Short mmCIF file of C-alpha atoms in Angstrom, two decimals:
data_model
loop_
_atom_site.label_atom_id
_atom_site.label_comp_id
_atom_site.label_asym_id
_atom_site.label_seq_id
_atom_site.Cartn_x
_atom_site.Cartn_y
_atom_site.Cartn_z
CA MET A 1 206.25 198.22 91.99
CA SER A 2 208.03 197.87 95.31
CA ARG A 3 207.69 194.77 97.42
CA LEU A 4 206.63 194.90 101.03
CA ARG A 5 209.45 193.90 103.35
CA PRO A 6 207.71 192.25 106.30
CA ASP A 7 211.00 192.15 108.21
CA ASP A 8 211.24 195.97 108.19
CA PRO A 9 209.37 197.23 111.28
CA MET A 10 209.12 200.81 109.98
CA GLU A 11 207.53 199.60 106.77
CA ARG A 12 205.10 197.40 108.68
CA LEU A 13 204.16 200.38 110.85
CA ALA A 14 203.63 202.57 107.77
CA VAL A 15 201.39 199.91 106.22
CA ALA A 16 199.39 199.55 109.43
CA LEU A 17 198.91 203.32 109.65
CA ALA A 18 197.99 203.54 105.97
CA PHE A 19 195.37 200.86 106.55
CA ARG A 20 193.87 203.17 109.19
CA GLY A 21 193.97 206.08 106.72
CA LEU A 22 196.95 207.75 108.38
CA SER A 23 200.39 208.66 107.17
CA PRO A 24 203.45 210.34 108.68
CA SER A 25 202.49 213.47 106.71
CA SER A 26 198.94 213.37 108.04
CA ASP A 27 197.56 216.58 109.49
CA ARG A 28 196.58 214.73 112.66
CA GLU A 29 198.56 215.12 115.84
CA PRO A 30 201.63 212.84 115.93
CA SER A 31 200.71 211.74 119.46
CA ARG A 32 197.29 210.62 118.24
CA ILE A 33 198.86 208.65 115.40
CA ALA A 34 201.30 207.08 117.85
CA ALA A 35 198.46 206.17 120.23
CA MET A 36 196.57 204.50 117.39
CA ALA A 37 199.71 202.65 116.35
CA VAL A 38 200.16 201.36 119.90
CA ASP A 39 196.60 200.03 119.84
CA GLU A 40 196.85 198.54 116.36
CA VAL A 41 200.33 197.11 116.08
CA PRO A 42 202.08 196.59 119.42
CA TRP A 43 204.32 193.92 117.85
CA VAL A 44 205.73 196.53 115.45
CA LEU A 45 206.55 198.84 118.31
CA GLU A 46 208.24 195.98 120.15
CA ASP A 47 210.35 195.35 117.04
CA LEU A 48 211.25 199.04 116.95
CA ARG A 49 212.25 198.94 120.62
CA LEU A 50 214.43 195.91 119.96
CA ASP A 51 216.01 197.59 116.94
CA ALA A 52 216.67 200.73 118.99
CA SER A 53 218.21 198.75 121.84
CA VAL A 54 220.55 196.98 119.43
CA THR A 55 221.56 200.32 117.92
CA GLU A 56 222.22 201.77 121.37
CA MET A 57 224.27 198.72 122.34
CA ASP A 58 226.33 199.12 119.18
CA ARG A 59 227.30 202.62 120.32
CA LEU A 60 228.68 201.48 123.66
CA PRO A 61 232.46 201.36 123.96
CA ARG A 62 233.86 197.86 123.93
#
């Protein structure tokens, strides 16, 4: 049995979507899933934005 990693924003988003009965492989429109995620878990999306910005900064030449 795998343990939930609360520090992993993607896992937290997957759990939040699963709670709503959605999954990345759901037959619903991805934009609808994303809109529901924005309503349900804005803090996860903020974490994802922060993670993305760190990744982008890592790619910049030094």
